[in-house]
């Protein structure tokens, strides 16, 4: 059985569907602080999943989980992931992302579970020195969120050396879209991400989309990001787990499309797909945002056999269908 922490959240829940489609047994562990019980219920209607509501800070919850199920590996999503919030409240991020993960790792060791796929991020690279960013690019995060993920990467390296706990670290770039059948999707409260925020300005009356910063050193002055489809990202997690199972070897992979798009380009695609003249306001930069991030993901292609299959257009189309469903 594979343990999915944060399986009620956006990326975790899509990974659960991928694993179910590939006949894996999964148990979700989630405190529902940002994930949704409706998502869990939908997953339950899709396949035979187990769900345990619990907290990474409650060692008893973790012990119950590991003693109840025969867990062979962990895919660890549970974390806070908002760059700006992490700048305002770093304590929340260090406690949750670092201490919570340490509790998980220590319980894994206690129960002799020695395989983990870990959600890391391109935010660990900071402001890129070279583009596209490959896995050997220096890591100098410019926000606390990136620092917490880099800290866990360091812990994983040390735990491998000392305890032979093997990890695949996936450093992903931005994520977009949803399940192609729109059963689940991106559902953050409050929503801070670019694509859902643009689309909410279509589905919610009076919501004006704000561009954070138009004075970056990019072709149109807005930030460039690499948007990978969430179903493609889910597939990367399955392939990473299978690689880990087969090779029992730690490794690190970037997961991205290798293409960068500016905020304004994303906005224009959203206008086209929604056929709406979306209201927009140009405002100042948001704290913690690097100007340009896009991946060199050749290593994931060569070693994991992972290739992104969906286009940005696919992602925005499903994201729009999902937004409409959310506001219905
Ligand atoms: N962004 C924006 N308006 C929004 C949300 C985001 O202009 O309402 C910009 C943000 O400043 C960044 C990019 O869109 O340059 C992607 O932000 P998002 O929060 O989606 O992901 P992040 O890169 O922070 O993980």
PDB file of C-alpha atoms in Angstrom, residues 122-131 133 137-143 288-293:
ATOM      1  CA  UNK A 122      11.713  25.139  -8.390  1.00  0.00           C
ATOM      2  CA  UNK A 123      11.482  27.771  -5.618  1.00  0.00           C
ATOM      3  CA  UNK A 124      14.597  26.108  -4.147  1.00  0.00           C
ATOM      4  CA  UNK A 125      16.646  27.539  -7.034  1.00  0.00           C
ATOM      5  CA  UNK A 126      15.930  31.205  -6.294  1.00  0.00           C
ATOM      6  CA  UNK A 127      16.724  33.714  -9.029  1.00  0.00           C
ATOM      7  CA  UNK A 128      18.172  31.625 -11.860  1.00  0.00           C
ATOM      8  CA  UNK A 129      21.740  32.197 -12.986  1.00  0.00           C
ATOM      9  CA  UNK A 130      21.216  30.105 -16.141  1.00  0.00           C
ATOM     10  CA  UNK A 131      18.100  29.094 -18.073  1.00  0.00           C
ATOM     11  CA  UNK A 133      17.154  25.454 -14.922  1.00  0.00           C
ATOM     12  CA  UNK A 137      21.686  24.715 -10.827  1.00  0.00           C
ATOM     13  CA  UNK A 138      22.744  26.263  -7.469  1.00  0.00           C
ATOM     14  CA  UNK A 139      19.979  26.390  -4.879  1.00  0.00           C
ATOM     15  CA  UNK A 140      19.549  29.802  -3.252  1.00  0.00           C
ATOM     16  CA  UNK A 141      15.865  30.252  -2.368  1.00  0.00           C
ATOM     17  CA  UNK A 142      14.600  33.830  -2.087  1.00  0.00           C
ATOM     18  CA  UNK A 143      11.560  33.008   0.039  1.00  0.00           C
ATOM     19  CA  UNK A 288       9.106  36.522  -3.022  1.00  0.00           C
ATOM     20  CA  UNK A 289       8.465  36.136  -6.776  1.00  0.00           C
ATOM     21  CA  UNK A 290      11.536  35.374  -8.924  1.00  0.00           C
ATOM     22  CA  UNK A 291      11.225  36.932 -12.403  1.00  0.00           C
ATOM     23  CA  UNK A 292      11.780  33.823 -14.552  1.00  0.00           C
ATOM     24  CA  UNK A 293      11.540  30.089 -13.890  1.00  0.00           C
TER      25      UNK A 293
END
